Amino acid sequence: AGTALDTGGAGSSSSFWNRASFLGLRSSSFGTITLGKQRTAIFDVMGNFSGQSYFGGSAARIEGAPVAGSTLAIQGFNNRIGTDRPDNSIKYTSASFSGLKFHGMWGFGEVKGSNNAARYIDVGASYKNGPVQLGASYVNQKCNLPEGCSPTQKNDTVWAIGGAYDFGVARVLGYYSSEKNARFNRGANADTYTINVVVPVDQWSLVAGFQRLNDKTTPNQDINQYNLIAIYKLSKRTSLYGMAA
């Protein structure tokens, strides 16, 4: 968060505010445009299929084990379907055309000495009609050095497809994503698969999910994760839950 509630100190050592902060305009005919620090367009599309609304951001995504000798040693992979909020970004979501929407985002890298370094581009499309939901997204971010990529770096790219279907008695949702050169590390590639089943029972929502990360780096640290959660809705704003992973 922007401020630590227990100490009053900054929640981030690199920025004053690391949550969302943006403004925009919305039109039923032309869509929505927002400017500022905000969630990615790929999150808007693929978040519908990731299970984050049930498990939360941390449990619903797997970023992989640390990769020694690179910037992944601390942070792991990042397919942008999580808590990323690019600074100084412009995001557009079109109006709905019979259930079809288009999504786009441009992030200004603002690296001193370069107009192109760390530039972020994110495009996608989503479709919703009755019980069917579909989505596809592509992300490309340039290396964050003013002189461009070093010999050990390459532009970070992600593409993803996902979908969901509501059978009435249960809703099935999932996605597949592929990242290459994670956090600009050349050859740091990984694929992620996730599938979730949601069963509503009166005030309850019972959810089971499976995720797999296929680590394509030399350590080959693949991950399989199973999630289970039971949610009881007390009111529109209040729920109780228990989760295991």
PDB file of C-alpha atoms in Angstrom:
ATOM      1  CA  ALA A   1       0.000   0.000   0.000  1.00  0.00           C
ATOM      2  CA  GLY A   2       1.016   3.649  -0.142  1.00  0.00           C
ATOM      3  CA  THR A   3       1.412   3.884   3.663  1.00  0.00           C
ATOM      4  CA  ALA A   4       2.080   1.143   6.218  1.00  0.00           C
ATOM      5  CA  LEU A   5      -0.842   1.229   8.665  1.00  0.00           C
ATOM      6  CA  ASP A   6       1.175  -0.060  11.624  1.00  0.00           C
ATOM      7  CA  THR A   7       4.126   2.366  11.369  1.00  0.00           C
ATOM      8  CA  GLY A   8       2.918   5.198   9.131  1.00  0.00           C
ATOM      9  CA  GLY A   9       6.007   4.690   6.953  1.00  0.00           C
ATOM     10  CA  ALA A  10       6.113   4.471   3.172  1.00  0.00           C
ATOM     11  CA  GLY A  11       4.867   1.196   1.728  1.00  0.00           C
ATOM     12  CA  SER A  12       7.446   1.323  -1.059  1.00  0.00           C
ATOM     13  CA  SER A  13      11.119   2.314  -1.070  1.00  0.00           C
ATOM     14  CA  SER A  14      10.989   3.377  -4.737  1.00  0.00           C
ATOM     15  CA  SER A  15       7.802   5.455  -4.953  1.00  0.00           C
ATOM     16  CA  PHE A  16       5.606   7.631  -2.777  1.00  0.00           C
ATOM     17  CA  TRP A  17       2.439   5.757  -3.842  1.00  0.00           C
ATOM     18  CA  ASN A  18       2.406   2.238  -5.275  1.00  0.00           C
ATOM     19  CA  ARG A  19      -1.354   1.646  -5.544  1.00  0.00           C
ATOM     20  CA  ALA A  20      -3.750   2.829  -8.254  1.00  0.00           C
ATOM     21  CA  SER A  21      -4.189   6.554  -8.889  1.00  0.00           C
ATOM     22  CA  PHE A  22      -5.869   7.647 -12.104  1.00  0.00           C
ATOM     23  CA  LEU A  23      -8.642   9.705 -13.668  1.00  0.00           C
ATOM     24  CA  GLY A  24     -10.616   9.382 -16.877  1.00  0.00           C
ATOM     25  CA  LEU A  25     -13.733   9.811 -18.967  1.00  0.00           C
ATOM     26  CA  ARG A  26     -16.439   7.300 -19.819  1.00  0.00           C
ATOM     27  CA  SER A  27     -18.977   7.244 -22.640  1.00  0.00           C
ATOM     28  CA  SER A  28     -21.532   4.550 -23.427  1.00  0.00           C
ATOM     29  CA  SER A  29     -20.899   5.199 -27.139  1.00  0.00           C
ATOM     30  CA  PHE A  30     -17.102   5.625 -27.280  1.00  0.00           C
ATOM     31  CA  GLY A  31     -15.828   3.664 -24.279  1.00  0.00           C
ATOM     32  CA  THR A  32     -13.532   4.592 -21.385  1.00  0.00           C
ATOM     33  CA  ILE A  33     -10.137   6.315 -21.329  1.00  0.00           C
ATOM     34  CA  THR A  34      -8.078   6.651 -18.149  1.00  0.00           C
ATOM     35  CA  LEU A  35      -4.709   8.207 -17.343  1.00  0.00           C
ATOM     36  CA  GLY A  36      -2.356   7.621 -14.426  1.00  0.00           C
ATOM     37  CA  LYS A  37      -1.052   4.674 -12.399  1.00  0.00           C
ATOM     38  CA  GLN A  38      -3.497   1.823 -13.008  1.00  0.00           C
ATOM     39  CA  ARG A  39      -4.081  -1.876 -13.604  1.00  0.00           C
ATOM     40  CA  THR A  40      -2.922  -3.301 -16.918  1.00  0.00           C
ATOM     41  CA  ALA A  41      -5.206  -3.947 -19.862  1.00  0.00           C
ATOM     42  CA  ILE A  42      -4.199  -7.623 -19.797  1.00  0.00           C
ATOM     43  CA  PHE A  43      -5.481  -7.768 -16.208  1.00  0.00           C
ATOM     44  CA  ASP A  44      -8.824  -6.272 -17.302  1.00  0.00           C
ATOM     45  CA  VAL A  45      -9.162  -9.051 -19.899  1.00  0.00           C
ATOM     46  CA  MET A  46      -7.531 -12.097 -18.312  1.00  0.00           C
ATOM     47  CA  GLY A  47      -8.350 -11.333 -14.674  1.00  0.00           C
ATOM     48  CA  ASN A  48     -11.855 -12.615 -15.405  1.00  0.00           C
ATOM     49  CA  PHE A  49     -10.363 -16.095 -15.919  1.00  0.00           C
ATOM     50  CA  SER A  50      -7.581 -16.154 -13.308  1.00  0.00           C
ATOM     51  CA  GLY A  51      -9.554 -16.817 -10.135  1.00  0.00           C
ATOM     52  CA  GLN A  52      -8.226 -13.666  -8.431  1.00  0.00           C
ATOM     53  CA  SER A  53     -11.704 -12.520  -7.455  1.00  0.00           C
ATOM     54  CA  TYR A  54     -11.956 -15.709  -5.345  1.00  0.00           C
ATOM     55  CA  PHE A  55      -8.415 -16.471  -4.169  1.00  0.00           C
ATOM     56  CA  GLY A  56      -6.898 -12.980  -4.160  1.00  0.00           C
ATOM     57  CA  GLY A  57      -3.961 -11.765  -6.207  1.00  0.00           C
ATOM     58  CA  SER A  58      -1.164 -13.620  -4.403  1.00  0.00           C
ATOM     59  CA  ALA A  59      -2.742 -17.087  -4.339  1.00  0.00           C
ATOM     60  CA  ALA A  60      -4.306 -16.903  -7.798  1.00  0.00           C
ATOM     61  CA  ARG A  61      -1.056 -16.436  -9.687  1.00  0.00           C
ATOM     62  CA  ILE A  62       2.251 -18.277  -9.674  1.00  0.00           C
ATOM     63  CA  GLU A  63       5.346 -16.352 -10.706  1.00  0.00           C
ATOM     64  CA  GLY A  64       7.913 -19.093 -10.292  1.00  0.00           C
ATOM     65  CA  ALA A  65      10.813 -19.756  -7.976  1.00  0.00           C
ATOM     66  CA  PRO A  66      13.756 -17.300  -7.945  1.00  0.00           C
ATOM     67  CA  VAL A  67      16.296 -17.675 -10.743  1.00  0.00           C
ATOM     68  CA  ALA A  68      19.834 -17.172  -9.413  1.00  0.00           C
ATOM     69  CA  GLY A  69      22.128 -14.737 -11.195  1.00  0.00           C
ATOM     70  CA  SER A  70      19.386 -12.505 -12.614  1.00  0.00           C
ATOM     71  CA  THR A  71      16.789  -9.950 -11.553  1.00  0.00           C
ATOM     72  CA  LEU A  72      14.420 -12.929 -11.275  1.00  0.00           C
ATOM     73  CA  ALA A  73      16.347 -13.917  -8.142  1.00  0.00           C
ATOM     74  CA  ILE A  74      14.046 -11.639  -6.165  1.00  0.00           C
ATOM     75  CA  GLN A  75      10.822 -11.286  -8.113  1.00  0.00           C
ATOM     76  CA  GLY A  76      10.332 -14.317 -10.378  1.00  0.00           C
ATOM     77  CA  PHE A  77       8.304 -14.246 -13.572  1.00  0.00           C
ATOM     78  CA  ASN A  78       5.511 -11.748 -14.194  1.00  0.00           C
ATOM     79  CA  ASN A  79       2.782 -12.211 -16.817  1.00  0.00           C
ATOM     80  CA  ARG A  80       1.173  -8.877 -15.790  1.00  0.00           C
ATOM     81  CA  ILE A  81      -2.113 -10.595 -14.781  1.00  0.00           C
ATOM     82  CA  GLY A  82      -1.609  -9.526 -11.197  1.00  0.00           C
ATOM     83  CA  THR A  83      -0.853  -6.406  -9.218  1.00  0.00           C
ATOM     84  CA  ASP A  84       1.145  -4.476 -11.841  1.00  0.00           C
ATOM     85  CA  ARG A  85       0.201  -0.799 -12.160  1.00  0.00           C
ATOM     86  CA  PRO A  86       2.312   0.923 -14.833  1.00  0.00           C
ATOM     87  CA  ASP A  87       3.141   4.552 -14.056  1.00  0.00           C
ATOM     88  CA  ASN A  88       2.084   7.367 -16.378  1.00  0.00           C
ATOM     89  CA  SER A  89      -0.071   5.158 -18.558  1.00  0.00           C
ATOM     90  CA  ILE A  90      -3.026   5.736 -20.860  1.00  0.00           C
ATOM     91  CA  LYS A  91      -5.644   2.982 -21.060  1.00  0.00           C
ATOM     92  CA  TYR A  92      -8.614   2.660 -23.372  1.00  0.00           C
ATOM     93  CA  THR A  93     -11.537   0.232 -23.256  1.00  0.00           C
ATOM     94  CA  SER A  94     -13.994   0.416 -26.117  1.00  0.00           C
ATOM     95  CA  ALA A  95     -17.751   0.345 -25.890  1.00  0.00           C
ATOM     96  CA  SER A  96     -19.353  -3.077 -26.283  1.00  0.00           C
ATOM     97  CA  PHE A  97     -20.137  -4.220 -29.817  1.00  0.00           C
ATOM     98  CA  SER A  98     -22.618  -7.046 -29.227  1.00  0.00           C
ATOM     99  CA  GLY A  99     -20.445  -8.301 -26.378  1.00  0.00           C
ATOM    100  CA  LEU A 100     -17.075  -7.579 -28.036  1.00  0.00           C
ATOM    101  CA  LYS A 101     -14.706  -5.038 -26.471  1.00  0.00           C
ATOM    102  CA  PHE A 102     -11.211  -3.864 -27.422  1.00  0.00           C
ATOM    103  CA  HIS A 103      -8.556  -2.945 -24.849  1.00  0.00           C
ATOM    104  CA  GLY A 104      -5.320  -0.994 -25.150  1.00  0.00           C
ATOM    105  CA  MET A 105      -2.687   0.561 -22.912  1.00  0.00           C
ATOM    106  CA  TRP A 106       0.419   2.689 -23.479  1.00  0.00           C
ATOM    107  CA  GLY A 107       2.916   3.275 -20.695  1.00  0.00           C
ATOM    108  CA  PHE A 108       5.539   6.010 -21.021  1.00  0.00           C
ATOM    109  CA  GLY A 109       8.822   4.571 -19.798  1.00  0.00           C
ATOM    110  CA  GLU A 110      10.146   7.970 -18.665  1.00  0.00           C
ATOM    111  CA  VAL A 111      13.723   6.727 -18.462  1.00  0.00           C
ATOM    112  CA  LYS A 112      16.116   9.684 -18.393  1.00  0.00           C
ATOM    113  CA  GLY A 113      17.980  10.031 -21.686  1.00  0.00           C
ATOM    114  CA  SER A 114      15.509   7.962 -23.749  1.00  0.00           C
ATOM    115  CA  ASN A 115      12.007   8.409 -25.130  1.00  0.00           C
ATOM    116  CA  ASN A 116      11.696   4.688 -25.808  1.00  0.00           C
ATOM    117  CA  ALA A 117      13.250   2.793 -22.871  1.00  0.00           C
ATOM    118  CA  ALA A 118      10.767   0.830 -20.696  1.00  0.00           C
ATOM    119  CA  ARG A 119       7.919   1.757 -23.055  1.00  0.00           C
ATOM    120  CA  TYR A 120       4.894  -0.467 -22.324  1.00  0.00           C
ATOM    121  CA  ILE A 121       2.304  -1.590 -24.927  1.00  0.00           C
ATOM    122  CA  ASP A 122      -0.683  -3.782 -24.020  1.00  0.00           C
ATOM    123  CA  VAL A 123      -3.500  -4.719 -26.422  1.00  0.00           C
ATOM    124  CA  GLY A 124      -6.358  -7.201 -26.203  1.00  0.00           C
ATOM    125  CA  ALA A 125      -9.961  -8.106 -26.885  1.00  0.00           C
ATOM    126  CA  SER A 126     -12.740  -9.600 -24.779  1.00  0.00           C
ATOM    127  CA  TYR A 127     -16.117 -11.108 -25.586  1.00  0.00           C
ATOM    128  CA  LYS A 128     -19.106 -11.808 -23.350  1.00  0.00           C
ATOM    129  CA  ASN A 129     -22.443 -13.228 -24.456  1.00  0.00           C
ATOM    130  CA  GLY A 130     -24.712 -15.114 -22.077  1.00  0.00           C
ATOM    131  CA  PRO A 131     -22.746 -17.884 -20.348  1.00  0.00           C
ATOM    132  CA  VAL A 132     -19.697 -17.468 -22.609  1.00  0.00           C
ATOM    133  CA  GLN A 133     -16.654 -15.270 -21.938  1.00  0.00           C
ATOM    134  CA  LEU A 134     -13.475 -15.181 -24.063  1.00  0.00           C
ATOM    135  CA  GLY A 135     -10.343 -13.052 -24.075  1.00  0.00           C
ATOM    136  CA  ALA A 136      -6.910 -12.602 -25.656  1.00  0.00           C
ATOM    137  CA  SER A 137      -4.064 -10.186 -24.840  1.00  0.00           C
ATOM    138  CA  TYR A 138      -0.522  -9.262 -25.883  1.00  0.00           C
ATOM    139  CA  VAL A 139       2.067  -7.222 -23.944  1.00  0.00           C
ATOM    140  CA  ASN A 140       5.444  -5.851 -25.042  1.00  0.00           C
ATOM    141  CA  GLN A 141       7.755  -3.820 -22.826  1.00  0.00           C
ATOM    142  CA  LYS A 142      11.101  -2.495 -24.011  1.00  0.00           C
ATOM    143  CA  CYS A 143      14.274  -2.818 -21.957  1.00  0.00           C
ATOM    144  CA  ASN A 144      14.644  -0.170 -19.272  1.00  0.00           C
ATOM    145  CA  LEU A 145      18.150   1.066 -20.117  1.00  0.00           C
ATOM    146  CA  PRO A 146      18.564   4.389 -21.989  1.00  0.00           C
ATOM    147  CA  GLU A 147      20.912   2.738 -24.503  1.00  0.00           C
ATOM    148  CA  GLY A 148      18.514  -0.174 -25.097  1.00  0.00           C
ATOM    149  CA  CYS A 149      18.921  -3.852 -24.215  1.00  0.00           C
ATOM    150  CA  SER A 150      22.277  -5.087 -22.959  1.00  0.00           C
ATOM    151  CA  PRO A 151      23.684  -8.364 -24.388  1.00  0.00           C
ATOM    152  CA  THR A 152      21.960 -10.302 -21.585  1.00  0.00           C
ATOM    153  CA  GLN A 153      18.629  -8.538 -22.036  1.00  0.00           C
ATOM    154  CA  LYS A 154      15.715  -8.589 -24.463  1.00  0.00           C
ATOM    155  CA  ASN A 155      12.249  -6.980 -24.584  1.00  0.00           C
ATOM    156  CA  ASP A 156       9.764  -8.646 -22.207  1.00  0.00           C
ATOM    157  CA  THR A 157       6.704 -10.055 -24.013  1.00  0.00           C
ATOM    158  CA  VAL A 158       3.554 -11.824 -22.825  1.00  0.00           C
ATOM    159  CA  TRP A 159       0.585 -13.224 -24.700  1.00  0.00           C
ATOM    160  CA  ALA A 160      -2.428 -14.931 -23.197  1.00  0.00           C
ATOM    161  CA  ILE A 161      -5.784 -16.478 -24.072  1.00  0.00           C
ATOM    162  CA  GLY A 162      -8.600 -17.392 -21.709  1.00  0.00           C
ATOM    163  CA  GLY A 163     -12.246 -18.232 -21.389  1.00  0.00           C
ATOM    164  CA  ALA A 164     -15.109 -19.114 -19.084  1.00  0.00           C
ATOM    165  CA  TYR A 165     -18.457 -20.875 -19.374  1.00  0.00           C
ATOM    166  CA  ASP A 166     -21.314 -20.793 -16.893  1.00  0.00           C
ATOM    167  CA  PHE A 167     -23.208 -24.106 -16.800  1.00  0.00           C
ATOM    168  CA  GLY A 168     -25.614 -22.822 -14.150  1.00  0.00           C
ATOM    169  CA  VAL A 169     -24.654 -25.401 -11.542  1.00  0.00           C
ATOM    170  CA  ALA A 170     -20.977 -24.505 -11.975  1.00  0.00           C
ATOM    171  CA  ARG A 171     -18.766 -21.989 -13.761  1.00  0.00           C
ATOM    172  CA  VAL A 172     -15.486 -23.118 -15.349  1.00  0.00           C
ATOM    173  CA  LEU A 173     -12.769 -20.548 -16.091  1.00  0.00           C
ATOM    174  CA  GLY A 174      -9.114 -20.620 -17.058  1.00  0.00           C
ATOM    175  CA  TYR A 175      -6.318 -19.162 -19.157  1.00  0.00           C
ATOM    176  CA  TYR A 176      -2.936 -19.885 -20.732  1.00  0.00           C
ATOM    177  CA  SER A 177      -0.117 -17.339 -20.842  1.00  0.00           C
ATOM    178  CA  SER A 178       3.382 -17.390 -22.306  1.00  0.00           C
ATOM    179  CA  GLU A 179       6.125 -14.989 -21.224  1.00  0.00           C
ATOM    180  CA  LYS A 180       9.487 -14.524 -22.934  1.00  0.00           C
ATOM    181  CA  ASN A 181      12.477 -12.659 -21.476  1.00  0.00           C
ATOM    182  CA  ALA A 182      10.804 -12.038 -18.121  1.00  0.00           C
ATOM    183  CA  ARG A 183      11.878  -8.743 -16.534  1.00  0.00           C
ATOM    184  CA  PHE A 184      14.169  -8.219 -19.585  1.00  0.00           C
ATOM    185  CA  ASN A 185      16.297 -11.321 -18.856  1.00  0.00           C
ATOM    186  CA  ARG A 186      17.139 -12.903 -22.217  1.00  0.00           C
ATOM    187  CA  GLY A 187      15.889 -16.502 -22.330  1.00  0.00           C
ATOM    188  CA  ALA A 188      13.869 -16.276 -19.117  1.00  0.00           C
ATOM    189  CA  ASN A 189      10.741 -17.905 -20.554  1.00  0.00           C
ATOM    190  CA  ALA A 190       7.778 -19.567 -18.872  1.00  0.00           C
ATOM    191  CA  ASP A 191       4.255 -20.767 -19.644  1.00  0.00           C
ATOM    192  CA  THR A 192       1.403 -20.607 -17.127  1.00  0.00           C
ATOM    193  CA  TYR A 193      -1.835 -22.629 -17.127  1.00  0.00           C
ATOM    194  CA  THR A 194      -4.721 -22.188 -14.720  1.00  0.00           C
ATOM    195  CA  ILE A 195      -8.230 -23.638 -14.428  1.00  0.00           C
ATOM    196  CA  ASN A 196     -10.888 -23.032 -11.771  1.00  0.00           C
ATOM    197  CA  VAL A 197     -14.351 -24.430 -11.063  1.00  0.00           C
ATOM    198  CA  VAL A 198     -16.866 -22.348  -9.093  1.00  0.00           C
ATOM    199  CA  VAL A 199     -19.953 -24.025  -7.596  1.00  0.00           C
ATOM    200  CA  PRO A 200     -22.582 -21.706  -6.031  1.00  0.00           C
ATOM    201  CA  VAL A 201     -24.711 -23.254  -3.259  1.00  0.00           C
ATOM    202  CA  ASP A 202     -27.185 -20.787  -1.723  1.00  0.00           C
ATOM    203  CA  GLN A 203     -24.999 -18.248   0.131  1.00  0.00           C
ATOM    204  CA  TRP A 204     -21.892 -20.336  -0.471  1.00  0.00           C
ATOM    205  CA  SER A 205     -19.348 -20.317  -3.292  1.00  0.00           C
ATOM    206  CA  LEU A 206     -17.124 -23.399  -3.414  1.00  0.00           C
ATOM    207  CA  VAL A 207     -14.061 -22.982  -5.625  1.00  0.00           C
ATOM    208  CA  ALA A 208     -11.340 -25.419  -6.684  1.00  0.00           C
ATOM    209  CA  GLY A 209      -8.391 -24.454  -8.866  1.00  0.00           C
ATOM    210  CA  PHE A 210      -5.209 -25.842 -10.395  1.00  0.00           C
ATOM    211  CA  GLN A 211      -2.219 -23.905 -11.725  1.00  0.00           C
ATOM    212  CA  ARG A 212       0.988 -24.927 -13.432  1.00  0.00           C
ATOM    213  CA  LEU A 213       4.067 -22.888 -14.288  1.00  0.00           C
ATOM    214  CA  ASN A 214       6.378 -24.449 -16.881  1.00  0.00           C
ATOM    215  CA  ASP A 215       9.772 -22.840 -16.203  1.00  0.00           C
ATOM    216  CA  LYS A 216      11.866 -22.895 -19.393  1.00  0.00           C
ATOM    217  CA  THR A 217      15.042 -21.486 -17.831  1.00  0.00           C
ATOM    218  CA  THR A 218      18.029 -23.726 -17.070  1.00  0.00           C
ATOM    219  CA  PRO A 219      16.997 -24.348 -13.419  1.00  0.00           C
ATOM    220  CA  ASN A 220      13.679 -25.670 -14.811  1.00  0.00           C
ATOM    221  CA  GLN A 221      11.829 -24.998 -11.557  1.00  0.00           C
ATOM    222  CA  ASP A 222       8.303 -26.007 -12.562  1.00  0.00           C
ATOM    223  CA  ILE A 223       5.452 -25.404 -10.121  1.00  0.00           C
ATOM    224  CA  ASN A 224       2.090 -27.104  -9.597  1.00  0.00           C
ATOM    225  CA  GLN A 225      -0.379 -25.486  -7.206  1.00  0.00           C
ATOM    226  CA  TYR A 226      -3.851 -26.517  -6.030  1.00  0.00           C
ATOM    227  CA  ASN A 227      -6.269 -24.002  -4.483  1.00  0.00           C
ATOM    228  CA  LEU A 228      -9.453 -24.615  -2.495  1.00  0.00           C
ATOM    229  CA  ILE A 229     -11.717 -21.981  -0.962  1.00  0.00           C
ATOM    230  CA  ALA A 230     -15.178 -21.802   0.600  1.00  0.00           C
ATOM    231  CA  ILE A 231     -16.846 -18.381   0.712  1.00  0.00           C
ATOM    232  CA  TYR A 232     -19.981 -17.564   2.704  1.00  0.00           C
ATOM    233  CA  LYS A 233     -21.741 -14.313   1.829  1.00  0.00           C
ATOM    234  CA  LEU A 234     -23.091 -12.521   4.892  1.00  0.00           C
ATOM    235  CA  SER A 235     -24.232  -9.472   2.908  1.00  0.00           C
ATOM    236  CA  LYS A 236     -23.460  -7.639  -0.324  1.00  0.00           C
ATOM    237  CA  ARG A 237     -20.288  -6.230   1.222  1.00  0.00           C
ATOM    238  CA  THR A 238     -19.259  -8.856   3.770  1.00  0.00           C
ATOM    239  CA  SER A 239     -18.108 -12.463   3.353  1.00  0.00           C
ATOM    240  CA  LEU A 240     -16.379 -15.130   5.410  1.00  0.00           C
ATOM    241  CA  TYR A 241     -13.962 -17.551   3.789  1.00  0.00           C
ATOM    242  CA  GLY A 242     -11.529 -20.346   4.421  1.00  0.00           C
ATOM    243  CA  MET A 243      -8.768 -21.238   1.958  1.00  0.00           C
ATOM    244  CA  ALA A 244      -6.073 -23.841   1.478  1.00  0.00           C
ATOM    245  CA  ALA A 245      -3.371 -24.029  -1.222  1.00  0.00           C
TER     246      ALA A 245
END
